[in-house]
Short mmCIF file of N, CA, C and O in Angstrom, two decimals:
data_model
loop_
_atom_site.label_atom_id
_atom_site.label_comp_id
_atom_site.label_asym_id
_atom_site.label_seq_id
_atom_site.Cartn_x
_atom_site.Cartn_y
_atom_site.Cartn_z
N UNK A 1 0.85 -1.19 0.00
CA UNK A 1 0.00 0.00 0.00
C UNK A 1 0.89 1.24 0.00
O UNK A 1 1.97 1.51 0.52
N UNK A 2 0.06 1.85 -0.75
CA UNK A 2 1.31 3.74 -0.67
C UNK A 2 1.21 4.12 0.09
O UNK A 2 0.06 4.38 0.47
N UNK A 3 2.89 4.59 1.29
CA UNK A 3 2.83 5.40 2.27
C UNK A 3 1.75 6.92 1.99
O UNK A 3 1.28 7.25 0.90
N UNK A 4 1.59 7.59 3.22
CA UNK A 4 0.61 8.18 3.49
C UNK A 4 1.38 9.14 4.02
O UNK A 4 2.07 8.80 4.98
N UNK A 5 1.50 10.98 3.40
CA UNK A 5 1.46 11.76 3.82
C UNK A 5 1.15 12.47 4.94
O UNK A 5 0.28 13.30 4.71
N UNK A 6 1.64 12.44 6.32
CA UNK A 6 0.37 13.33 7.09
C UNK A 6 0.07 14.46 7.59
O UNK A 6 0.77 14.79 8.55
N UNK A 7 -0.67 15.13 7.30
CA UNK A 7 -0.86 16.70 7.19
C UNK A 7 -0.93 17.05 8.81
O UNK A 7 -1.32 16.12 9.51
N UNK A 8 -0.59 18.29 9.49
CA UNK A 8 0.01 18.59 10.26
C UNK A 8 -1.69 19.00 11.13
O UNK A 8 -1.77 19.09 12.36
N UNK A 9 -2.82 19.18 10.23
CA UNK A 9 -3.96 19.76 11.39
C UNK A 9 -5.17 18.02 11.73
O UNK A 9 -6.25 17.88 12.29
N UNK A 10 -4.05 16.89 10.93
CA UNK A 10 -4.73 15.56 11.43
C UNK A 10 -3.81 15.43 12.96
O UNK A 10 -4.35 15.62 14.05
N UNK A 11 -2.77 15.18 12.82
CA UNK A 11 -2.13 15.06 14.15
C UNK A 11 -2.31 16.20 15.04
O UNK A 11 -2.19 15.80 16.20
N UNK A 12 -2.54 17.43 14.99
CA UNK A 12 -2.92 18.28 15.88
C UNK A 12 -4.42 18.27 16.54
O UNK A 12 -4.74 18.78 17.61
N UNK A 13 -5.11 17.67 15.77
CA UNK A 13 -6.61 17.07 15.75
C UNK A 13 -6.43 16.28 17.38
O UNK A 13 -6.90 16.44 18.51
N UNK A 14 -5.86 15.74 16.98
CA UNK A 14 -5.79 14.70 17.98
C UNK A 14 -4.90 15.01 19.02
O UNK A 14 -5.07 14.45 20.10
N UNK A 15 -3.74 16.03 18.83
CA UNK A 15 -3.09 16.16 20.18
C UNK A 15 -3.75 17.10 21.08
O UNK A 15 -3.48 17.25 22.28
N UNK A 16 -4.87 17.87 20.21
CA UNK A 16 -5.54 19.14 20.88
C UNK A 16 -7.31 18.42 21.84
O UNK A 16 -8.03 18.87 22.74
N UNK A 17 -7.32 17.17 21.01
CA UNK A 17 -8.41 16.64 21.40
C UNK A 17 -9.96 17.54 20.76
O UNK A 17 -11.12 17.69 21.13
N UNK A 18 -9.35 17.84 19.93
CA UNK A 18 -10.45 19.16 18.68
C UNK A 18 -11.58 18.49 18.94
O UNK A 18 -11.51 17.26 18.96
N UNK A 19 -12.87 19.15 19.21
CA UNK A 19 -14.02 18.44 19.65
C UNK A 19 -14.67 18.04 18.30
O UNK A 19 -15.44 17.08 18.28
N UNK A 20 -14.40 18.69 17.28
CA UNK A 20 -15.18 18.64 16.23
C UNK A 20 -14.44 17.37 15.16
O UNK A 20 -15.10 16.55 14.51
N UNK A 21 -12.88 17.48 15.19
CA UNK A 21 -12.11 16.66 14.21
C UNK A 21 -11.66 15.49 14.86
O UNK A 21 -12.01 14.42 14.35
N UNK A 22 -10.69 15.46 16.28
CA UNK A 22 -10.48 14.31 17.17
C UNK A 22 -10.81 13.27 16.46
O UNK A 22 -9.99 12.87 15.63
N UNK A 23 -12.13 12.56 16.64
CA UNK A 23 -12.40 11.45 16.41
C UNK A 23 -12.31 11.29 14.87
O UNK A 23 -11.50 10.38 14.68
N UNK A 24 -12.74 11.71 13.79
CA UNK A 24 -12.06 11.42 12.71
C UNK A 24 -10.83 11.10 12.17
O UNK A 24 -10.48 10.29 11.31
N UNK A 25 -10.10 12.12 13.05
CA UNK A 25 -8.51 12.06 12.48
C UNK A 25 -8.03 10.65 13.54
O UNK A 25 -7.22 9.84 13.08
N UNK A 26 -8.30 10.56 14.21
CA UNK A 26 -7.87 9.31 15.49
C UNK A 26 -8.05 8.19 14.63
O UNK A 26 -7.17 7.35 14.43
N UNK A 27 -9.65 8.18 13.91
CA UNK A 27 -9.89 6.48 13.43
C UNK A 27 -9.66 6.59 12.18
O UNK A 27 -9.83 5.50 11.63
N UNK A 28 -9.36 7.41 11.45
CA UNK A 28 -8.69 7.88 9.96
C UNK A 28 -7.29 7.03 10.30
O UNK A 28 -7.09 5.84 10.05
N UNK A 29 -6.40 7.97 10.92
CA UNK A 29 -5.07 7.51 11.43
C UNK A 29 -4.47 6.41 11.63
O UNK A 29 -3.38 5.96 11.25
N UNK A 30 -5.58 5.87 12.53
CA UNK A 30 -5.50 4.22 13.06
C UNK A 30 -5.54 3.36 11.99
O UNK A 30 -4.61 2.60 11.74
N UNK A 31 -6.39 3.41 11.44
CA UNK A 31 -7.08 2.80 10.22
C UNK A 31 -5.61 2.72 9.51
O UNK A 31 -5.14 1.58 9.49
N UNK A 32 -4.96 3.56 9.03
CA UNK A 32 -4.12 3.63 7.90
C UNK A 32 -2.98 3.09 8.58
O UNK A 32 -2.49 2.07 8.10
N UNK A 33 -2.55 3.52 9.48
CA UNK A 33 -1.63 2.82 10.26
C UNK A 33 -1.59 1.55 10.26
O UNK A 33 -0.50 1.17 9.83
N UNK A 34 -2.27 0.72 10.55
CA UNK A 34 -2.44 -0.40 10.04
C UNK A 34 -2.19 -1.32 8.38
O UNK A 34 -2.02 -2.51 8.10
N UNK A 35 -2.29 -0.16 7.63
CA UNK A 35 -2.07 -0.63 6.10
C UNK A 35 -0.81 0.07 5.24
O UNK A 35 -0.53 -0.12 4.05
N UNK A 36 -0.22 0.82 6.09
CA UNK A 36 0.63 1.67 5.36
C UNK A 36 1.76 2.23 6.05
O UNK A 36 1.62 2.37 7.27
N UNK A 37 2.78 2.56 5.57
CA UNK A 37 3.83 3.78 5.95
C UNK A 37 2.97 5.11 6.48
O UNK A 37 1.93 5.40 5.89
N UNK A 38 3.38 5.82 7.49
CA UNK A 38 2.67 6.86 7.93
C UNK A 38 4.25 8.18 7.64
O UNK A 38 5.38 8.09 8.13
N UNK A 39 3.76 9.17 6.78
CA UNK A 39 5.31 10.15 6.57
C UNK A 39 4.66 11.71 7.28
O UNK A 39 3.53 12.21 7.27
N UNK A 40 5.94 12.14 7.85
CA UNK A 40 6.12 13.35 7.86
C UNK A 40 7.05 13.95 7.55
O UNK A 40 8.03 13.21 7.41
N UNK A 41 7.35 15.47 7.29
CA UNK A 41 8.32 15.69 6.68
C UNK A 41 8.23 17.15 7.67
O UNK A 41 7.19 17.61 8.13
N UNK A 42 9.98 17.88 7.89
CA UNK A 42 10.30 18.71 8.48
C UNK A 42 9.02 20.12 8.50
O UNK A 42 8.71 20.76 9.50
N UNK A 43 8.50 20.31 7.19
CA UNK A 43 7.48 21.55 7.25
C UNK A 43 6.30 21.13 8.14
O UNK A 43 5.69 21.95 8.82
N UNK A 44 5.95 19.60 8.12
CA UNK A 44 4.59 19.13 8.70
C UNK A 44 5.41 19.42 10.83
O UNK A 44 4.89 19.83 11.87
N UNK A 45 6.47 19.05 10.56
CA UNK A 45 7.01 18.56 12.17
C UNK A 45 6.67 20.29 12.70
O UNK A 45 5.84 20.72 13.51
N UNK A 46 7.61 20.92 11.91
CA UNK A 46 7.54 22.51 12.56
C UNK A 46 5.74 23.24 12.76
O UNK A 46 5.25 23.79 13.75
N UNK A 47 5.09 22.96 11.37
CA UNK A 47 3.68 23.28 12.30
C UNK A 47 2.89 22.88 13.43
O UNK A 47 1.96 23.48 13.95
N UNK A 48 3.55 21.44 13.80
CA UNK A 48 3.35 20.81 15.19
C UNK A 48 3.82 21.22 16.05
O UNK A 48 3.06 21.46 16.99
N UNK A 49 4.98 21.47 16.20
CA UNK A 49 5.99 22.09 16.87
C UNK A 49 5.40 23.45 17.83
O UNK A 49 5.87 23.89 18.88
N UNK A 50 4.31 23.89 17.13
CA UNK A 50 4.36 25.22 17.51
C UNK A 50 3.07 25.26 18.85
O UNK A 50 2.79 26.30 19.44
N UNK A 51 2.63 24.35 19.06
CA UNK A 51 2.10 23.73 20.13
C UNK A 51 2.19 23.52 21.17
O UNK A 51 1.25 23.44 21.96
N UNK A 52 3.89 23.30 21.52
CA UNK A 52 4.66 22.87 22.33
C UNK A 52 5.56 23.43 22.77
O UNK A 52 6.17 24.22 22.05
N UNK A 53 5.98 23.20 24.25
CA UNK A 53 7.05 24.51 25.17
C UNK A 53 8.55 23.32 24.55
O UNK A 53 9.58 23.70 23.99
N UNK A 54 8.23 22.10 24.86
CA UNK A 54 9.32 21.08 24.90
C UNK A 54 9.56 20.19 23.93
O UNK A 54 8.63 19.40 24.09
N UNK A 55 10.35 19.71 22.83
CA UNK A 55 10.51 18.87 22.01
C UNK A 55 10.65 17.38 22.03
O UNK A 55 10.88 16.55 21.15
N UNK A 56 10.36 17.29 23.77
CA UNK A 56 10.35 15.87 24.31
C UNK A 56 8.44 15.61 24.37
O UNK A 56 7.80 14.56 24.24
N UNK A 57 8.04 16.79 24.57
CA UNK A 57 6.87 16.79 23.84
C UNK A 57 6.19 16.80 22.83
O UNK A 57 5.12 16.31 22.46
N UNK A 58 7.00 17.44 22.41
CA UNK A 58 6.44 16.59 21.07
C UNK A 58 7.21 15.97 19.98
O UNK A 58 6.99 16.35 18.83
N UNK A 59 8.23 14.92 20.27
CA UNK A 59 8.07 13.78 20.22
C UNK A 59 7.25 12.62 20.56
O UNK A 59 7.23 11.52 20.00
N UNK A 60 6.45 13.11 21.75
CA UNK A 60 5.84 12.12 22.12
C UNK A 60 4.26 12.21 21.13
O UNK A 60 3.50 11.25 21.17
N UNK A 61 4.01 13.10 20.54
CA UNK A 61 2.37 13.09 20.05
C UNK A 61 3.17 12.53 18.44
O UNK A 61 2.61 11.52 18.04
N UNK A 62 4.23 12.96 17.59
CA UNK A 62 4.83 12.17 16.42
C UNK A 62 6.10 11.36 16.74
O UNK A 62 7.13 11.63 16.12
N UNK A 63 6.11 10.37 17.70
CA UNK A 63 7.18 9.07 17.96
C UNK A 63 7.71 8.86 16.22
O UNK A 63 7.00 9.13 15.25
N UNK A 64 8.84 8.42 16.17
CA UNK A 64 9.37 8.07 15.28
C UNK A 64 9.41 6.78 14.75
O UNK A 64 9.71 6.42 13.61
N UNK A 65 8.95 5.88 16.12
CA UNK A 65 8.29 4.51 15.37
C UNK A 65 7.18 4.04 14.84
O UNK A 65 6.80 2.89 14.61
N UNK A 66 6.47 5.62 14.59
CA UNK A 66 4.72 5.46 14.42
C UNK A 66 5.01 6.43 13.35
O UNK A 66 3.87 6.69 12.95
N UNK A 67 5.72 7.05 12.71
CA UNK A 67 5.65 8.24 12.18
C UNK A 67 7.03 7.96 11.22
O UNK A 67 7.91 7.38 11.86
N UNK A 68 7.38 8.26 9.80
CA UNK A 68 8.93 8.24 9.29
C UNK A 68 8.77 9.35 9.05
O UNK A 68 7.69 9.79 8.65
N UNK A 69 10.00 10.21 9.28
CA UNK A 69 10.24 11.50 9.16
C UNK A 69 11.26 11.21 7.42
O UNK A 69 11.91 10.24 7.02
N UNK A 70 10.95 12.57 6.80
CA UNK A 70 11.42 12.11 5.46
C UNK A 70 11.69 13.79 5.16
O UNK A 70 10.89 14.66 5.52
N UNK A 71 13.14 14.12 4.33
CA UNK A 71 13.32 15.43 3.79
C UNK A 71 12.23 15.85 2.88
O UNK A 71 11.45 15.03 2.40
N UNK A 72 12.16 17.31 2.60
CA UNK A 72 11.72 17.54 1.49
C UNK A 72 12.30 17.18 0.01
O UNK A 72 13.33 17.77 -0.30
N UNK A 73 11.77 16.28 -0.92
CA UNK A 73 12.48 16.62 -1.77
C UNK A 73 12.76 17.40 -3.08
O UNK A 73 11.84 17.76 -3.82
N UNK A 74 13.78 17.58 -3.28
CA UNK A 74 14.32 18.69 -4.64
C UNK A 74 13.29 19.39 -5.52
O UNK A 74 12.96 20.56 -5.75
N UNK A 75 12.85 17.96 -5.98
CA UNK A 75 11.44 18.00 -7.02
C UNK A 75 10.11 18.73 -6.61
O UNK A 75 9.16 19.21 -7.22
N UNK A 76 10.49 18.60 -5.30
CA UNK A 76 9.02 19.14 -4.12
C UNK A 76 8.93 20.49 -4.20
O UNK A 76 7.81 21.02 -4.24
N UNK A 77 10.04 21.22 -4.22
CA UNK A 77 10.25 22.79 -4.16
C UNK A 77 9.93 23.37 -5.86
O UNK A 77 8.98 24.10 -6.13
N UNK A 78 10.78 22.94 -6.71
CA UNK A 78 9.76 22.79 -8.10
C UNK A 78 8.81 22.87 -7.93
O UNK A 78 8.29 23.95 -7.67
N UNK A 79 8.12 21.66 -8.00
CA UNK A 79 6.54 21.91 -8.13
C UNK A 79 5.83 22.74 -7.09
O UNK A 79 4.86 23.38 -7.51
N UNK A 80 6.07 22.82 -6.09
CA UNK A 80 5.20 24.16 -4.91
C UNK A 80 5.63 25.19 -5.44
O UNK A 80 4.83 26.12 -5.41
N UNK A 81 7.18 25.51 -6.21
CA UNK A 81 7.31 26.78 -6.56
C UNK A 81 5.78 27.31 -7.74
O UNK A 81 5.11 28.34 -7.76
N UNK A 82 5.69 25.92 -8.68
CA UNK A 82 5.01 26.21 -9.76
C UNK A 82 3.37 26.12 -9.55
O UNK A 82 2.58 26.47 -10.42
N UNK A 83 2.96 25.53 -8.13
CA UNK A 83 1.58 25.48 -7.76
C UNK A 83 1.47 27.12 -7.84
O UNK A 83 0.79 27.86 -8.55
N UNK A 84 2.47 27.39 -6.76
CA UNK A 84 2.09 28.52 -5.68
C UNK A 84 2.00 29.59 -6.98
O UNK A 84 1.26 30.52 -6.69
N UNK A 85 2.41 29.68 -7.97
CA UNK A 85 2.77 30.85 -8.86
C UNK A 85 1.13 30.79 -9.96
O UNK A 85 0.57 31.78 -10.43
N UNK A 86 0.71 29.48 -10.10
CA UNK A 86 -0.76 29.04 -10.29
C UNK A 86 -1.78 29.76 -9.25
O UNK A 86 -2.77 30.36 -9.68
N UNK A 87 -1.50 29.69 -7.98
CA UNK A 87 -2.27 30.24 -7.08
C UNK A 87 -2.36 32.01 -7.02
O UNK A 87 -3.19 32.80 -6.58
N UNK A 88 -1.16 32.15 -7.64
CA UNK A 88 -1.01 33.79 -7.29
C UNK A 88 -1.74 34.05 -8.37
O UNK A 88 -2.33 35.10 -8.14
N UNK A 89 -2.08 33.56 -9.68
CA UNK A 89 -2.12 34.08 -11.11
C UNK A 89 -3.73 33.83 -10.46
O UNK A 89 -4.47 34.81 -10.50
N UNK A 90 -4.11 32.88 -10.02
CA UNK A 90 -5.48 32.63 -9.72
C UNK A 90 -6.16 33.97 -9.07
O UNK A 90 -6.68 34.84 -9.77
N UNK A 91 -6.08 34.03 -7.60
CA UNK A 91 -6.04 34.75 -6.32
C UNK A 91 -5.12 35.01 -5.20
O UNK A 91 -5.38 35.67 -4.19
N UNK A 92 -3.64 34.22 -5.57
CA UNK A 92 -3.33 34.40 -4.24
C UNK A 92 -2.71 35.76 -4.19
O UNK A 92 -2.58 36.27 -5.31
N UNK A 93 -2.19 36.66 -2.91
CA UNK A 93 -1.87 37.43 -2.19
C UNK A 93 -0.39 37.24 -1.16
O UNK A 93 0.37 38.10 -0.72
N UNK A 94 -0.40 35.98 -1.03
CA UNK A 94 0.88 36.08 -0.22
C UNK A 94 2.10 36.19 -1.29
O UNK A 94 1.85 36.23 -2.50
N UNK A 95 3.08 36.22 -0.93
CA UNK A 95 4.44 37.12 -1.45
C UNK A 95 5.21 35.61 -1.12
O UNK A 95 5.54 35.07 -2.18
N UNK A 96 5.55 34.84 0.07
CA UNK A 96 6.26 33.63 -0.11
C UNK A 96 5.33 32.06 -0.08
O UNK A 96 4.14 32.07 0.23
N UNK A 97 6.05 30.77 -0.43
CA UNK A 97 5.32 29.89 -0.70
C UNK A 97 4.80 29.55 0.55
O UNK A 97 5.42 29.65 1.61
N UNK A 98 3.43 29.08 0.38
CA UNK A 98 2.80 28.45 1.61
C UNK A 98 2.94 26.94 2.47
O UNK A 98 2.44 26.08 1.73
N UNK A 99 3.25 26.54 3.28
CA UNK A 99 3.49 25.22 3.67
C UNK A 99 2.68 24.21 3.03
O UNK A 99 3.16 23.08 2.95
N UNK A 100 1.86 24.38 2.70
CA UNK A 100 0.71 23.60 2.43
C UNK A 100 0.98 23.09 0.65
O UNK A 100 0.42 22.18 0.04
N UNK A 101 1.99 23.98 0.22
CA UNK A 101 2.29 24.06 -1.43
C UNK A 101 3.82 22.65 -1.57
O UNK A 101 4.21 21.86 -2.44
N UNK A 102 4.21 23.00 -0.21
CA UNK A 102 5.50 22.23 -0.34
C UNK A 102 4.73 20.66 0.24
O UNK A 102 5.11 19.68 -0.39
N UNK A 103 3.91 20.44 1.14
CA UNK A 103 3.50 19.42 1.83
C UNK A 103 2.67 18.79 0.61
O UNK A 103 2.92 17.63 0.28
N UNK A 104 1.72 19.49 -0.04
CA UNK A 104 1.02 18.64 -1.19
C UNK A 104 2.13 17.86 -2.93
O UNK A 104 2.10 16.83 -3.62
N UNK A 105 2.86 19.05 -2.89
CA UNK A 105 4.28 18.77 -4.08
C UNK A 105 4.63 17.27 -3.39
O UNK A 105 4.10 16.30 -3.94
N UNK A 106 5.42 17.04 -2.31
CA UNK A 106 5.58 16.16 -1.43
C UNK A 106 5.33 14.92 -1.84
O UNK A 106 6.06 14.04 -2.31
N UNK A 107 3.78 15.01 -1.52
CA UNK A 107 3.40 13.93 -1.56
C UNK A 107 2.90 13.73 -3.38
O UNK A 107 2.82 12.55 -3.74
N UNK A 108 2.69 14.44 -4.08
CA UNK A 108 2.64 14.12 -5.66
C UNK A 108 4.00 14.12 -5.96
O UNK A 108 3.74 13.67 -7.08
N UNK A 109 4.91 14.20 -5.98
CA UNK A 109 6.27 14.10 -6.47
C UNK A 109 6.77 12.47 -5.80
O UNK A 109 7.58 11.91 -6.54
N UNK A 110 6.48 11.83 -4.77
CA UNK A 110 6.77 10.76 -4.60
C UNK A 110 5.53 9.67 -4.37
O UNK A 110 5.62 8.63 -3.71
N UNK A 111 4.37 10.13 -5.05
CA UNK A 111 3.33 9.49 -5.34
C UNK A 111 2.65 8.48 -3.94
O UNK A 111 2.10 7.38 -3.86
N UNK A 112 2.97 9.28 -3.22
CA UNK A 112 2.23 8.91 -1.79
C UNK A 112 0.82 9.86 -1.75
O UNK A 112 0.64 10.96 -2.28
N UNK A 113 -0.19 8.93 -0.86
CA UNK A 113 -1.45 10.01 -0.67
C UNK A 113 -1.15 10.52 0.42
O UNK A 113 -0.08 10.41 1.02
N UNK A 114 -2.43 11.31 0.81
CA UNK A 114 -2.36 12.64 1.49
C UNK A 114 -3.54 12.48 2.84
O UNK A 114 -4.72 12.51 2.49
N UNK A 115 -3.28 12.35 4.14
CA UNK A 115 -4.15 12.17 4.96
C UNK A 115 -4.10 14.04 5.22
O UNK A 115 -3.04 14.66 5.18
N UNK A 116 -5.05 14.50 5.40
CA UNK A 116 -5.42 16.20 5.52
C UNK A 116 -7.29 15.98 5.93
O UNK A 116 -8.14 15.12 5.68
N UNK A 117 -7.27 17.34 6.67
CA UNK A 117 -8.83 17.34 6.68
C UNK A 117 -9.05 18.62 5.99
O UNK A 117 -10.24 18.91 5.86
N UNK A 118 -8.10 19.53 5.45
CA UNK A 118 -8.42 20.63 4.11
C UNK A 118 -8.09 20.48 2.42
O UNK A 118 -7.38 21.14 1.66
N UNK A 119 -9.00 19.24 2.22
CA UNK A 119 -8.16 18.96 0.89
C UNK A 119 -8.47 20.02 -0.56
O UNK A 119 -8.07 19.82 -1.71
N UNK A 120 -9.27 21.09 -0.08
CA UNK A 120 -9.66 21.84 -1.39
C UNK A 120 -8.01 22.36 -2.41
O UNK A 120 -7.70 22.26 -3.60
N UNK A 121 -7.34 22.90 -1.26
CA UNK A 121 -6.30 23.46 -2.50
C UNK A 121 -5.57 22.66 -2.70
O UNK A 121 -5.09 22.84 -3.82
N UNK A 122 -4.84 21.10 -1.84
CA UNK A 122 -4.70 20.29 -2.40
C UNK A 122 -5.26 19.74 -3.83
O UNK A 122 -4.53 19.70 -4.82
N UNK A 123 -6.19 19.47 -3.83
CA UNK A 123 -7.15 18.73 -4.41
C UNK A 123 -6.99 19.93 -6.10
O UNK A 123 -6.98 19.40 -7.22
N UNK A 124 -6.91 21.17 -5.97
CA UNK A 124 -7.04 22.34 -7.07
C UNK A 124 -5.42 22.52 -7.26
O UNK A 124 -5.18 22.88 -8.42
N UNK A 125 -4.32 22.39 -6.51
CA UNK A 125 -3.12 22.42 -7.75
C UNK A 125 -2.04 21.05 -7.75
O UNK A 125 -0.93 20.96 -8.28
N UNK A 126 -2.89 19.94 -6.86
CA UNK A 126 -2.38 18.73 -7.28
C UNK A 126 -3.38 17.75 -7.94
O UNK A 126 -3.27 16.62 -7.46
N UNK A 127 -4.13 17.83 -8.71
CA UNK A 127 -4.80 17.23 -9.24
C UNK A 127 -4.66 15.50 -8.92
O UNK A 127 -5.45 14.79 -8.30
N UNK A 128 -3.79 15.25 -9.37
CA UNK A 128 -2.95 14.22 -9.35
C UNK A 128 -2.90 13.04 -7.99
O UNK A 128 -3.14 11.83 -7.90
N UNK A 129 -2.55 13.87 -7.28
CA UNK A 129 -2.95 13.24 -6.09
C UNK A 129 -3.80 12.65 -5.02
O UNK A 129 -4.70 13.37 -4.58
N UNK A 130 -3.71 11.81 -4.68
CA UNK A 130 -4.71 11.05 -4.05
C UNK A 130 -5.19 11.59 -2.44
O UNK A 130 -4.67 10.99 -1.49
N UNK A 131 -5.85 12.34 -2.23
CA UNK A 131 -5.80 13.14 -0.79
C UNK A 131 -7.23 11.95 -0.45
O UNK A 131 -8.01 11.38 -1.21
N UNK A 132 -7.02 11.97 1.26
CA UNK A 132 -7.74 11.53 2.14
C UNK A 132 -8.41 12.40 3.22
O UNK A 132 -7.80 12.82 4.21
N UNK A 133 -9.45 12.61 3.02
CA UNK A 133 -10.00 13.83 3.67
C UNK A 133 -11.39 13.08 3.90
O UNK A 133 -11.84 12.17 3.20
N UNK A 134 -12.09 13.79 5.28
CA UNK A 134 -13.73 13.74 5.43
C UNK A 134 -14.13 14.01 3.88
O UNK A 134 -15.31 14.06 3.54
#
């Protein structure tokens, strides 16, 4: 089965105990865990990160034996460069690339899907990709 991307507001779902997402992202998670590689990558770790006073904390909500941490790669920055420049020509407004441009490249550049519970702009400049969303 293709490892599985995981977007940074499924695991926060669950470390925050989100009343509304929690239980989705928990039995989403589980579920896949069971059938697949589970990836994160340094941009997903740092939006977690920001949660937390201690890094022993959070290690403990993304353990490294439940979780493979994986670089960005080369190809990844390419294509988010070329989403994000799609997005500006569209509507966008921001001035640098968005996390969310490098995390979706990511996972279409090494043809893994995408566990997220916001898959719209996924879904609009990776076509391609297989996102897992409510």
């Amino acid at each position: 089965m293709k490892p599985v991307l995981v977007d940074s507001n499924v695991i926060l779902d669950i470390a925050t105990d989100d009343p509304s997402w929690s239980d989705w992202s928990a039995t989403t998670l589980e579920r896949l865990a069971d059938e697949a590689v589970l990836v994160i990558n340094p941009l997903i770790y740092a939006e977690i990160s920001v949660g937390f006073q201690q890094i022993e904390d959070l290690e403990d909500v993304v353990p490294g034996d439940l979780f493979h941490r994986e670089p960005l790669p080369w190809e990844a920055g390419f294509l988010a460069g070329k989403a994000f420049l799609s997005y500006r020509r569209r509507t966008g407004s921001r001035r640098s690339p968005l996390p969310d441009f490098y995390i979706g490249a990511h996972a279409a550049v090494r043809d893994y899907r995408l566990l997220t519970r916001d898959s719209s702009r996924y879904e609009t400049y990776f076509p391609s990709l297989t996102v897992i969303a409510p």
